[in-house]
Tab-separated table of C-alpha atoms in Angstrom:
chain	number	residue	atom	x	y	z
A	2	UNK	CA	-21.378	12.596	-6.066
A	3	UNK	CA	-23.601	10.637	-3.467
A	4	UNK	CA	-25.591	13.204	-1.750
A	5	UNK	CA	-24.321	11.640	1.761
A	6	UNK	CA	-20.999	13.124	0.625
A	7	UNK	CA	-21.667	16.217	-0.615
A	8	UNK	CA	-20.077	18.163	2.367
A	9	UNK	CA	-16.502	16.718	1.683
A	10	UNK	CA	-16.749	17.464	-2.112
A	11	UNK	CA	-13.445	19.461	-1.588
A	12	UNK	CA	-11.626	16.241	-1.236
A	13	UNK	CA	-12.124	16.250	-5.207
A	14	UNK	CA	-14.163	16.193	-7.822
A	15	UNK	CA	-13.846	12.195	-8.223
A	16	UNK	CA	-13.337	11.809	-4.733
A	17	UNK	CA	-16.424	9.982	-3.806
A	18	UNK	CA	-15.252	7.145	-6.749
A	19	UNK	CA	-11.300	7.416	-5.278
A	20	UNK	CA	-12.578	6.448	-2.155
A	21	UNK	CA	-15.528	3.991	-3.117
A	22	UNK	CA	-12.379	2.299	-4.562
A	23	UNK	CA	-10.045	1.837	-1.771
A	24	UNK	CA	-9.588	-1.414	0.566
A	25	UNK	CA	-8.398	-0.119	3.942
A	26	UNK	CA	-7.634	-2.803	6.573
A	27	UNK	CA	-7.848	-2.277	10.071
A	28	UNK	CA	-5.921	-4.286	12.710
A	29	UNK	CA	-6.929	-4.410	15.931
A	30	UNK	CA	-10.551	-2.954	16.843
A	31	UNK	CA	-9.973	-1.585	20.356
A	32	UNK	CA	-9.650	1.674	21.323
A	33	UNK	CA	-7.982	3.051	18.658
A	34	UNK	CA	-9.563	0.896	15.807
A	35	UNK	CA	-13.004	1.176	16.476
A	36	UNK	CA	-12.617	4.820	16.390
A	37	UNK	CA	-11.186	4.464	13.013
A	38	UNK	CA	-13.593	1.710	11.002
A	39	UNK	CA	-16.264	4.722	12.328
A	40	UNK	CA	-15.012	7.131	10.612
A	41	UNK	CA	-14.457	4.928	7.894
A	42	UNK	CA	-17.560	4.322	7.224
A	43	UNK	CA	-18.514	8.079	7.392
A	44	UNK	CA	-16.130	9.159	4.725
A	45	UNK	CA	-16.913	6.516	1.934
A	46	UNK	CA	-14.296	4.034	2.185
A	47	UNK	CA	-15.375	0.891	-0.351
A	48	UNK	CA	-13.571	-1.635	1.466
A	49	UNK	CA	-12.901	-2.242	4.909
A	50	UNK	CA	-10.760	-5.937	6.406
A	51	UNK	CA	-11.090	-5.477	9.865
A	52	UNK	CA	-9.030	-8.033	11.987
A	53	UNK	CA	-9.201	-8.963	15.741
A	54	UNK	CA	-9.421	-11.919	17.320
A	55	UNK	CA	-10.878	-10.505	21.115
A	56	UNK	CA	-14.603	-10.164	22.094
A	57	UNK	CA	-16.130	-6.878	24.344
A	58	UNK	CA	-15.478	-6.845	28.082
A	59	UNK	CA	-17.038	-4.659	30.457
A	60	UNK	CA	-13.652	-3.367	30.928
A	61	UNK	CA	-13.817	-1.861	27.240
A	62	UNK	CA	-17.141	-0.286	27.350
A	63	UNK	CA	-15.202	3.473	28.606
A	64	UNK	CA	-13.870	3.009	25.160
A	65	UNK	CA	-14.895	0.980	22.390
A	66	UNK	CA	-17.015	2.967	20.480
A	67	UNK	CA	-19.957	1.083	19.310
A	68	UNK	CA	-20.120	-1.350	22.073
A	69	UNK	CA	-22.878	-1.582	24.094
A	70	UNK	CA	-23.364	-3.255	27.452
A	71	UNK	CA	-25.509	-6.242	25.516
A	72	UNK	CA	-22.607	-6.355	23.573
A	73	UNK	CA	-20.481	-7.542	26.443
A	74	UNK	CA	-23.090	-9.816	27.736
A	75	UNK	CA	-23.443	-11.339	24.879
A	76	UNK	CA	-19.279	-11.615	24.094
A	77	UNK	CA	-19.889	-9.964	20.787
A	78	UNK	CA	-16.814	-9.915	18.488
A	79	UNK	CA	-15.435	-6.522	18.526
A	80	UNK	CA	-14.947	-6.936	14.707
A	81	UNK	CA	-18.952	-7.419	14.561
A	82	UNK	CA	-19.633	-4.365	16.076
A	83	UNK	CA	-17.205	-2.263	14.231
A	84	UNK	CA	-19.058	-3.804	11.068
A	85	UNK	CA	-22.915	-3.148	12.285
A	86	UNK	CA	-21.702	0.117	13.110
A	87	UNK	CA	-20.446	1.063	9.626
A	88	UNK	CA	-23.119	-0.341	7.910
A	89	UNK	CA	-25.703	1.172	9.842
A	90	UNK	CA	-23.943	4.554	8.514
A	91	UNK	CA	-23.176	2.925	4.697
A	92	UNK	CA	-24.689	-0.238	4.136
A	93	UNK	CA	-23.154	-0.210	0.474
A	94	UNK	CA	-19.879	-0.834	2.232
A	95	UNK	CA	-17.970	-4.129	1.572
A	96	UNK	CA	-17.144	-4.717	5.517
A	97	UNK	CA	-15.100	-8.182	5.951
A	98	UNK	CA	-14.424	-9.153	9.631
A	99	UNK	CA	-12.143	-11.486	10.253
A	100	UNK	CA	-12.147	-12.760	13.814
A	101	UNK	CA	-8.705	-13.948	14.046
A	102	UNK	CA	-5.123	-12.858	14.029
A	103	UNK	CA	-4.415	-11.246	11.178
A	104	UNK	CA	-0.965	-13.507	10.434
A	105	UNK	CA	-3.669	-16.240	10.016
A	106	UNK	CA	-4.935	-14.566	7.492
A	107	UNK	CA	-1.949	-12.802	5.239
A	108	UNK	CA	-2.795	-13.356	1.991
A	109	UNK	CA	-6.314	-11.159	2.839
A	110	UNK	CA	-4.348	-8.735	4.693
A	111	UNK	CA	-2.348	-8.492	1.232
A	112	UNK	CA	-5.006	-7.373	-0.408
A	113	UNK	CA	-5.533	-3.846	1.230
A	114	UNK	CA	-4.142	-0.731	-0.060
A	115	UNK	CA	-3.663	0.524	3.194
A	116	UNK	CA	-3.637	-0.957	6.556
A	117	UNK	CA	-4.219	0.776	9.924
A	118	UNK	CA	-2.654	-0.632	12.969
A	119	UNK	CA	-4.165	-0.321	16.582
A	120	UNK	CA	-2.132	-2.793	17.671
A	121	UNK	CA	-0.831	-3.007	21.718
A	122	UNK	CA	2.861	-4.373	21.600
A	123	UNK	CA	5.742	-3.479	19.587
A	124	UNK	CA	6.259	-6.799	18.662
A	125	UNK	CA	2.709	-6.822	16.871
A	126	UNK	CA	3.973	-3.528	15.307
A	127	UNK	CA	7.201	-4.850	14.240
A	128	UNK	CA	5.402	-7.992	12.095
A	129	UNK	CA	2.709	-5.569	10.630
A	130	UNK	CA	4.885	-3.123	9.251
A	131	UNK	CA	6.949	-5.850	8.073
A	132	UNK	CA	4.212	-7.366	6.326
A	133	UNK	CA	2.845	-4.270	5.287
A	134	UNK	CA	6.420	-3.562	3.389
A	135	UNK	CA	6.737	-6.860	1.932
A	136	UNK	CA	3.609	-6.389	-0.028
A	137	UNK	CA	4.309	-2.467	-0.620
A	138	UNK	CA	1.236	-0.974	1.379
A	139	UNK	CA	1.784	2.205	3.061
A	140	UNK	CA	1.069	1.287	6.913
A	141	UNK	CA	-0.675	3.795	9.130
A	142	UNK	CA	0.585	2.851	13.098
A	143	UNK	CA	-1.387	4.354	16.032
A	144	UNK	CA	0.417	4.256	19.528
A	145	UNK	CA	-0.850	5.310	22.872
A	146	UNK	CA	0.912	5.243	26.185
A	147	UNK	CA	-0.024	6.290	30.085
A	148	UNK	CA	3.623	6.579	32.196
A	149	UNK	CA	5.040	7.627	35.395
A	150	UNK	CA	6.773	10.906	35.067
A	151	UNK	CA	7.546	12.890	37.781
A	152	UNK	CA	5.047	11.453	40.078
A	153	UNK	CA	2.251	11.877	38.189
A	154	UNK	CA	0.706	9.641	35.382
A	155	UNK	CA	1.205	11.268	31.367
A	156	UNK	CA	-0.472	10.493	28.534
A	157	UNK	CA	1.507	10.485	24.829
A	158	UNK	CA	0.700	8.845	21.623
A	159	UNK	CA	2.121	9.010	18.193
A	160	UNK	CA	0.556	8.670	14.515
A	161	UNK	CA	2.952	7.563	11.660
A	162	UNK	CA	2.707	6.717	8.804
A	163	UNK	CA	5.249	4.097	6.703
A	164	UNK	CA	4.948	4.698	3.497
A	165	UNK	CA	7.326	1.917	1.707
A	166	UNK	CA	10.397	3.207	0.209
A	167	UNK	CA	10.505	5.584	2.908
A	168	UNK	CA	11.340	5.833	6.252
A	169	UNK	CA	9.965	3.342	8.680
A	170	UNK	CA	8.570	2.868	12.434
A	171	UNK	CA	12.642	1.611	13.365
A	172	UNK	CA	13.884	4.975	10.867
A	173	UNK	CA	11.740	6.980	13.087
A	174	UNK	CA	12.595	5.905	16.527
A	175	UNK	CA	9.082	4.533	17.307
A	176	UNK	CA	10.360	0.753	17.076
A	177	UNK	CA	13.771	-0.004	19.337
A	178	UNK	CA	15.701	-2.499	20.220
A	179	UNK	CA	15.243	-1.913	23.747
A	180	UNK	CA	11.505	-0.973	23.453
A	181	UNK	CA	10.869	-4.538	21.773
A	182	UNK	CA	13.033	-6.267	23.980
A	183	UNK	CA	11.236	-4.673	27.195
A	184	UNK	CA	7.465	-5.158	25.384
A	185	UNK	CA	6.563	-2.538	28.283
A	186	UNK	CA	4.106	-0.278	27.035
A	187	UNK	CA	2.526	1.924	30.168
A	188	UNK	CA	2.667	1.516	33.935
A	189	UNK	CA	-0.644	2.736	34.842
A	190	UNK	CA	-2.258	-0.694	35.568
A	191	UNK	CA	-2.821	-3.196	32.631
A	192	UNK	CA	-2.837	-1.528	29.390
A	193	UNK	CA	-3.986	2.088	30.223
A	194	UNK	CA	-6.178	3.308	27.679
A	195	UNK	CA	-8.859	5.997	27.228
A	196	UNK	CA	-11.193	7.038	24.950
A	197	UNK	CA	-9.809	10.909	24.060
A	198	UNK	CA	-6.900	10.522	23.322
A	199	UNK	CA	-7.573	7.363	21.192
A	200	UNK	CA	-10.158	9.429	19.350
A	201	UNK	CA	-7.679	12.226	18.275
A	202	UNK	CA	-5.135	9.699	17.566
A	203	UNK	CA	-7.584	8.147	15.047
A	204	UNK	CA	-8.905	10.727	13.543
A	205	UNK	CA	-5.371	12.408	12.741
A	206	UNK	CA	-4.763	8.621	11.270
A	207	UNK	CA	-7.616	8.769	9.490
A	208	UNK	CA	-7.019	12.203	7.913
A	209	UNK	CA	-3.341	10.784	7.064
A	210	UNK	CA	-5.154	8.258	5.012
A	211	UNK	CA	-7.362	10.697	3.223
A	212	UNK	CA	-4.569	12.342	2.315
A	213	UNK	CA	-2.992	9.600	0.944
A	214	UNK	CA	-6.052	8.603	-1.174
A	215	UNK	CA	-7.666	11.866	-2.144
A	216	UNK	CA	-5.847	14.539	-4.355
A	217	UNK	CA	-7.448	17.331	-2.245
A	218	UNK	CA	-3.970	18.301	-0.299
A	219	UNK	CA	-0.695	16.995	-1.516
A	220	UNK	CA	0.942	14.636	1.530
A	221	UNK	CA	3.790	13.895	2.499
A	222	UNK	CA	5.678	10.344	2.270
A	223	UNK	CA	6.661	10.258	5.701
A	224	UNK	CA	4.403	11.309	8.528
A	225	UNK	CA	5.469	11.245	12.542
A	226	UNK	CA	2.567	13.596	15.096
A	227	UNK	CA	3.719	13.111	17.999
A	228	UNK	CA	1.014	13.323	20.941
A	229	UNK	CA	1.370	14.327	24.396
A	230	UNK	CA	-1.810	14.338	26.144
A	231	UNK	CA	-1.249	16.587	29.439
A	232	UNK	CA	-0.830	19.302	27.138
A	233	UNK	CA	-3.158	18.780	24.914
A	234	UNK	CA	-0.281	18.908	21.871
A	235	UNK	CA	-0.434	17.312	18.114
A	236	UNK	CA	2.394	18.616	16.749
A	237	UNK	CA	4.568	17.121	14.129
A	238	UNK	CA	7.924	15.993	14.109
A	239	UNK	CA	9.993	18.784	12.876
A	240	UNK	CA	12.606	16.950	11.556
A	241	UNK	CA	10.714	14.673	9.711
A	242	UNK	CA	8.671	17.081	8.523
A	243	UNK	CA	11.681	19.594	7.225
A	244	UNK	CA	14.325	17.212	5.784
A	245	UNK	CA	12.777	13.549	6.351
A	246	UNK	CA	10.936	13.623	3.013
A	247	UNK	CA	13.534	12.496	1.431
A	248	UNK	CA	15.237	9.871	3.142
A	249	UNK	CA	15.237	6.610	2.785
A	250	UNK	CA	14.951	3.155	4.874
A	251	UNK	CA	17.798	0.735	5.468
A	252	UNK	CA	15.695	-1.599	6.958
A	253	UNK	CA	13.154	-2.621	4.480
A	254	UNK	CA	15.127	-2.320	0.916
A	255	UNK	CA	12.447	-2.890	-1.736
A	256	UNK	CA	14.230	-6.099	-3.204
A	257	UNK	CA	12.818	-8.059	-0.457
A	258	UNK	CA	9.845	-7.724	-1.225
A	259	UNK	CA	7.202	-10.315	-2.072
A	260	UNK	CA	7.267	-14.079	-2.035
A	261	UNK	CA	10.742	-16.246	-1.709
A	262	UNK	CA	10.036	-18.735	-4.486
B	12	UNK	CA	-14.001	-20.292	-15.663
B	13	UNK	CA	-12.844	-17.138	-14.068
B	14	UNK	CA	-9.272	-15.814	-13.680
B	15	UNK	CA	-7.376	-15.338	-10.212
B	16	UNK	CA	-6.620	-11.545	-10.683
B	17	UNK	CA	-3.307	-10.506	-11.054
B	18	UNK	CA	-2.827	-6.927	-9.786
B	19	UNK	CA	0.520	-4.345	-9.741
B	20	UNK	CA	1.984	-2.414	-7.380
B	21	UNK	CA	5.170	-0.042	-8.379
B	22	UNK	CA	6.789	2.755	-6.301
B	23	UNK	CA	5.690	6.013	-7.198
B	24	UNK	CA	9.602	7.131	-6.964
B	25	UNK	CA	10.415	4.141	-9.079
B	26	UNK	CA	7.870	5.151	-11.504
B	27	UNK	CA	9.283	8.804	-11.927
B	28	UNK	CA	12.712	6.783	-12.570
B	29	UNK	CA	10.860	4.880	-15.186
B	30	UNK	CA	8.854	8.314	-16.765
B	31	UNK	CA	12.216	9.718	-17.133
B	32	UNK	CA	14.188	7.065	-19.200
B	33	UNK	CA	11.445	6.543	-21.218
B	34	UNK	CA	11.065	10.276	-21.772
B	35	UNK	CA	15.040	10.453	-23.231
B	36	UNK	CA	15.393	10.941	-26.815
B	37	UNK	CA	16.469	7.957	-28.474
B	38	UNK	CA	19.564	8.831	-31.252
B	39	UNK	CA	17.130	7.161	-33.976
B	40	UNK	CA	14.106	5.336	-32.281
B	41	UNK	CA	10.785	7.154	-32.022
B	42	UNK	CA	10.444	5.805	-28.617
B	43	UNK	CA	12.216	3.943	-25.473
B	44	UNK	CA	11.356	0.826	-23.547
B	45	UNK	CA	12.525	-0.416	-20.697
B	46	UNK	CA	12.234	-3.382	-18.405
B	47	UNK	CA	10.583	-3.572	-14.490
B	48	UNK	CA	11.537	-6.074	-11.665
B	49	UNK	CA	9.007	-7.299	-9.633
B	50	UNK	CA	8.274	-10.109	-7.023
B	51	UNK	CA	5.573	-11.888	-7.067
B	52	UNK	CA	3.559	-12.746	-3.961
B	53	UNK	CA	0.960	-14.374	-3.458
B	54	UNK	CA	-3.010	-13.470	-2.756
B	55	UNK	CA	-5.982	-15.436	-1.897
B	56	UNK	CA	-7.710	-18.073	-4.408
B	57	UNK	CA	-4.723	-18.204	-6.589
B	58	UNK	CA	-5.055	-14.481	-7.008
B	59	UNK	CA	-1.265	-12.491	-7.671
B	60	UNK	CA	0.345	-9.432	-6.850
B	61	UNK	CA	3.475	-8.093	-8.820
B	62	UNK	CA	5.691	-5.768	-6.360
B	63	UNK	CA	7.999	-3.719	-8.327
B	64	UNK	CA	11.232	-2.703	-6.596
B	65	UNK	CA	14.191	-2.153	-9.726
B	66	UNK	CA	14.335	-0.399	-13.203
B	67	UNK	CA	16.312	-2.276	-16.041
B	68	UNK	CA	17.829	0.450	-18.480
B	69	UNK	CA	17.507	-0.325	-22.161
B	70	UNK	CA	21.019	1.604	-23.471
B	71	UNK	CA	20.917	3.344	-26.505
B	72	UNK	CA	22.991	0.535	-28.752
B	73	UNK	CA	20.616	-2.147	-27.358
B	74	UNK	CA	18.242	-0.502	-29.860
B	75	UNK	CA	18.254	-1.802	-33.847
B	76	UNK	CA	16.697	0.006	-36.787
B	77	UNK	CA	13.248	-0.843	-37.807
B	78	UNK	CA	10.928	1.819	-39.014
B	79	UNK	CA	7.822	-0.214	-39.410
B	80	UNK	CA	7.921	0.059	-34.799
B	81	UNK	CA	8.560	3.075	-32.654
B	82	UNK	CA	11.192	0.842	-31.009
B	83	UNK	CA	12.505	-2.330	-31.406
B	84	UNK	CA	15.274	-3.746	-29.281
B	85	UNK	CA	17.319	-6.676	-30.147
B	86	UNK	CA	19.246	-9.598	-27.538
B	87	UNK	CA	21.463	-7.061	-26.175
B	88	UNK	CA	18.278	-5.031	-24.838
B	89	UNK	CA	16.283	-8.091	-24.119
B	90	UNK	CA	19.255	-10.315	-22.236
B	91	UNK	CA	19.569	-8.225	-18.745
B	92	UNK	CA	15.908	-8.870	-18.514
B	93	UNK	CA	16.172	-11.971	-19.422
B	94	UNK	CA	18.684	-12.879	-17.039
B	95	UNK	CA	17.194	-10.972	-14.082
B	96	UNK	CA	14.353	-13.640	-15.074
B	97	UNK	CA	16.626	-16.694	-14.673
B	98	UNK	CA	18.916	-15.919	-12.071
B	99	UNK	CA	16.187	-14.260	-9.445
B	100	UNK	CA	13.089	-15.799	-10.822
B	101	UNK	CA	12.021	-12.156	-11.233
B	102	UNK	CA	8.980	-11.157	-12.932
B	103	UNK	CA	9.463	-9.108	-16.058
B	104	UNK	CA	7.634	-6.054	-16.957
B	105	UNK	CA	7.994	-4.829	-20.511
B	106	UNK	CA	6.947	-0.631	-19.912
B	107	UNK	CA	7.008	1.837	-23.382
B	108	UNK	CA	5.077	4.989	-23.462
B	109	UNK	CA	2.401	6.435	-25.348
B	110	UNK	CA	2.543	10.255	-25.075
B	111	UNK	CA	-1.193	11.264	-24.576
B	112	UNK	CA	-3.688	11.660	-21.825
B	113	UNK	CA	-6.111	9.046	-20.252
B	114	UNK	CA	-6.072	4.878	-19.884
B	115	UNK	CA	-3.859	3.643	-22.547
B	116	UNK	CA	-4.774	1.103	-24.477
B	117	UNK	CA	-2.411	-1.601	-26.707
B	118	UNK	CA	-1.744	-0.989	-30.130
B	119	UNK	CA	-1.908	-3.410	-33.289
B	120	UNK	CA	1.839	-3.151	-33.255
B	121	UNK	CA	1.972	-3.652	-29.426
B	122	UNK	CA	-0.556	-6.497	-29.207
B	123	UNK	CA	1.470	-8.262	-32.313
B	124	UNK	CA	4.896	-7.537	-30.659
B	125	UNK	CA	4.081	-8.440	-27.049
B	126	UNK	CA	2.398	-11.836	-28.294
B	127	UNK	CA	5.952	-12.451	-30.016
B	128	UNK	CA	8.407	-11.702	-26.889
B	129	UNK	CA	6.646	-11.695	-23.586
B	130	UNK	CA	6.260	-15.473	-23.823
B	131	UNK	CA	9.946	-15.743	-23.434
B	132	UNK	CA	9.800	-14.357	-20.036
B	133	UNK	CA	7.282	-17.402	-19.318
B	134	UNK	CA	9.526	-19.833	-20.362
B	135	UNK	CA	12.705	-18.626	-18.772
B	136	UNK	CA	11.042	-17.957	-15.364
B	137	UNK	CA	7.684	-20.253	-15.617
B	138	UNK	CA	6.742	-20.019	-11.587
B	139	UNK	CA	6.163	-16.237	-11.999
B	140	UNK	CA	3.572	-14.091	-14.194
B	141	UNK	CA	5.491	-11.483	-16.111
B	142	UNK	CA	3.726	-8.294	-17.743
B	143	UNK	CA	3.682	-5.657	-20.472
B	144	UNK	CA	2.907	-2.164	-18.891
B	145	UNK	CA	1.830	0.819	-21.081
B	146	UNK	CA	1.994	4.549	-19.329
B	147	UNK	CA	0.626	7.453	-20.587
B	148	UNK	CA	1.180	10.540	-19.626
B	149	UNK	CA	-0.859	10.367	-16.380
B	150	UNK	CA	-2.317	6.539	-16.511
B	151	UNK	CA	-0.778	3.056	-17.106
B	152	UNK	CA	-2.313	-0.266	-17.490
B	153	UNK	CA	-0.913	-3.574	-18.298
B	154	UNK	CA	-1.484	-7.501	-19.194
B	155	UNK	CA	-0.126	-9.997	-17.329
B	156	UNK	CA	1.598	-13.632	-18.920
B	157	UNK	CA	0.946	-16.541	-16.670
B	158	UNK	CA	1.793	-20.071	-18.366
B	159	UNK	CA	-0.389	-19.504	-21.675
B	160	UNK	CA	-2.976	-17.293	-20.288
B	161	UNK	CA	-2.443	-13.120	-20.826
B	162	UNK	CA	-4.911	-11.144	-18.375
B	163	UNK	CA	-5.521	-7.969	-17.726
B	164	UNK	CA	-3.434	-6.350	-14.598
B	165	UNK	CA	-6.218	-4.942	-12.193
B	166	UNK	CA	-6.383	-3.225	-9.979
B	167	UNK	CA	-2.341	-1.290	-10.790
B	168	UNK	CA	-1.319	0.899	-7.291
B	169	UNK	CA	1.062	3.732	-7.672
B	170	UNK	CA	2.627	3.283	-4.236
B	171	UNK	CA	2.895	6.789	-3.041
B	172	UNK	CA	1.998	9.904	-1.773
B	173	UNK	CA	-0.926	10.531	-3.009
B	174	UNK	CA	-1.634	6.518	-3.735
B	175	UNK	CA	-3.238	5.804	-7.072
B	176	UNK	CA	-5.300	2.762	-7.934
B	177	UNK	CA	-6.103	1.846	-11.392
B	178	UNK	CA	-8.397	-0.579	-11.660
C-alpha cells in the first residue's frame, strides 16, 4: 500500500488499488464540489472528470476551497483550481477538467463510475440523474438550502445517493413537480451558500462514495441524510433506511437505458 | 491500430438473478447458460458501453445431449435471444459459469464454441457489439463481437452496493 495511505488501510487490504481504479466525476466545482475533488485527492481516487463551466468571483472566495484572491483576479477556472489543488496533494492523479457544461460533454461524463453532483437547480439535478441512470452510474446529489422560517433564516441540506435500479431523487421526494416547476432554491439573497455546511455535506458524500467503492463497510443501495443546519443534525432518513432498501424506481426502469439506435 | 474499448456494466441485483439460474441443476447438462440484454451506448473515440437491464432464461428442454460440452443448447435456447436481437436491436450476452475462484478465463471448448455462435448475434443485430461473459464464483470477464473484430470487455462494473470494477 502507498505509504501516503497507510492510515486508511482499514478500508481494505486492496483498497489503495480499488480506489487507484475508480473514475469519479464531479459536476459543478462550487461550494460543494470543491470540497469534494479535495478530498478526492486525499483518499486516492485514480480518476477524477471535473465539470464546470464558471470562473472564481470575489463573491466565492468565503467558500471555494482552494481559491485564492489571485485566483479571482486572474478569472481562474474553478475546474483549474480544483485540479492544482489535487495534484499538489497526488500528482499521480489522472485530473481532467472540463470547462464546460457537462451535457456538452456526455459521452466523457459516461465514462465515470460515479458522478457527484453540486449542482444549484433542480432542473440541473433532474438531467444528471437522468443521465447518470441511462448509463447505469450510481449518482451521488448534494443539496443545500438557506429559507425563511419563522422569521429567521435556516439552513438544511440533503446527501443522496441514486444508485440505479433503486430508488431515485423523484422516489425520494428530493425532486418534485412543484419544486422543478418553481426552480426556487433559498430566499436569503442570490443563492445562499456557506462554507460549513457545504463541507459536511461533502464529506458525508464523499464517505457515501467510499462506501460504495471500498469493501471496508457493507452500504446500502439507497442513501437519503437529511441536514438541518440550525441544529447541527445529520441524521438519516428512517424510512429509507428501515424498509427503502428494497424498493424499487418507477421512474427510471432499466430498459431505457443506453442509446436509442 | 488500437481498439475503441468496449466496457460492461450489469446490475448487481440482475447479476444475483443470473448466479442463480446458472447455479440450477440441469436434468442432464453439467452446466447452464443463459442469455443477457444490454443497450449499447455510446463513449468517446468510438469507445462502447454495454448496459445490462434483462435476463433471458435458457429452459430446461432448450438443452440437447452432447457429452463432449458441459452444455449445449440448440434453436429453441438460442431463438429468444436471437429475437430479442432483431426485434430491439439488443446486444446479446452469452453468460455460463465456471465454478472456481479468481478471473476466469475461456476454455478450448468455449473459445471453439463462442467462435461458432456469437457471430450470429453480429449478423442479426450488426449496429450493436454483442458478448460472451464467463463468471466465476466471485469474478467475470468477457469478449465482446463487433462486426469481425472479438475484444476483450474492460473495464466490467458490477453496478451496486459495494460497486465492482473489473478491469
Amino acid at each position: 500500500m502507498r505509504e501516503e495511505l497507510v492510515r486508511q488501510s482499514f478500508l481494505g487490504v486492496d483498497s489503495d488499488e480499488i480506489l487507484a481504479a475508480a473514475h469519479v466525476g464531479i459536476v459543478g466545482l462550487g461550494g460543494g464540489g470543491s470540497h469534494v475533488a479535495q478530498q478526492f485527492g486525499h483518499v486516492g481516487i485514480g480518476s477524477l472528470t471535473l465539470f464546470d463551466r464558471d470562473r472564481a468571483e470575489a463573491s466565492n472566495l468565503n467558500r471555494l476551497i482552494g481559491a485564492t484572491r489571485l485566483d479571482v483576479d486572474v478569472c481562474a477556472l474553478k475546474v483549474d483550481i480544483a485540479a492544482r489543488g489535487i495534484r499538489s496533494v497526488n500528482p499521480a492523479v489522472r485530473v481532467r477538467p472540463i470547462p464546460g457544461r457537462w451535457q456538452d460533454h456526455a459521452l466523457v461524463l459516461r465514462e465515470c463510475d460515479v458522478i457527484v453532483g453540486c449542482v444549484d437547480s433542480f432542473s440541473e439535478r433532474w438531467q444528471l440523474e437522468a443521465a447518470a441512470r441511462a448509463a447505469l452510474i450510481p449518482y451521488i446529489d448534494i443539496g443545500m438550502d438557506v429559507h425563511q422560517a419563522a422569521g429567521r433564516y435556516a439552513i438544511s441540506g440533503q446527501v443522496a445517493l441514486s444508485m440505479p435500479g433503486h430508488l431515485c431523487l423523484r422516489c425520494m421526494g428530493i425532486l418534485t413537480e412543484a419544486g422543478l416547476a418553481r426552480e426556487q432554491y433559498g430566499a436569503a439573497g442570490e443563492r445562499p451558500q456557506v462554507v460549513w455546511p457545504n463541507g459536511l455535506l461533502a464529506s458525508a458524500a464523499v464517505g457515501v462514495v467510499m462506501e460504495l467503492l471500498t469493501p471496508w463497510f457493507p452500504g446500502p443501495s439507497s442513501v437519503l441524510l437529511r441536514f438541518e443546519g440550525n441544529a447541527q443534525e445529520l441524521t438519516s432518513d428512517r424510512w429509507l433506511k428501515e424498509c427503502g432498501q428494497q424498493a424499487t424506481c418507477s421512474h427510471y426502469p432499466l430498459a431505457e437505458v443506453g442509446d436509442r439506435l | 491500430m488500437i481498439q475503441a474499448a468496449i466496457g460492461l456494466r450489469v446490475p448487481a441485483g440482475l447479476l444475483t438473478q443470473v448466479r442463480a439460474d446458472l447455479e440450477r441443476r440441469h436434468p442432464f447438462a453439467a452446466e447452464r447458460i443463459g442469455f443477457l440484454k444490454a443497450r449499447q451506448a455510446a463513449l468517446p473515440e468510438g469507445g462502447a458501453l454495454l448496459l445490462a437491464f434483462d435476463y433471458l432464461v435458457v429452459p430446461d428442454e432448450g438443452y440437447i445431449r452432447d457429452r463432449r460440452v458441459g452444455a449445449r443448447i440448440g434453436d429453441r435456447g438460442f431463438r429468444p435471444a436471437r429475437q430479442a436481437a432483431f426485434s430491439e436491436a439488443a446486444s446479446i450476452l452469452h453468460v455460463h459459469l465456471h465454478p472456481h475462484l479468481g478471473r476466469p478465463e475461456p476454455s478450448s471448448v468455449d473459445r471453439r464454441e463462442t467462435a461458432h455462435f456469437m457471430p450470429d448475434f453480429v449478423n442479426v443485430a450488426p449496429a450493436v457489439a454483442h458478448a460472451a461473459v464467463i463468471l466465476s464464483l466471485d469474478s467475470l470477464s468477457g469478449w465482446a463481437w463487433r462486426g469481425s473484430n472479438v475484444q476483450l470487455l474492460s473495464p466490467i462494473t458490477v453496478v451496486g452496493a459495494p460497486l465492482v470494477k473489473v478491469l
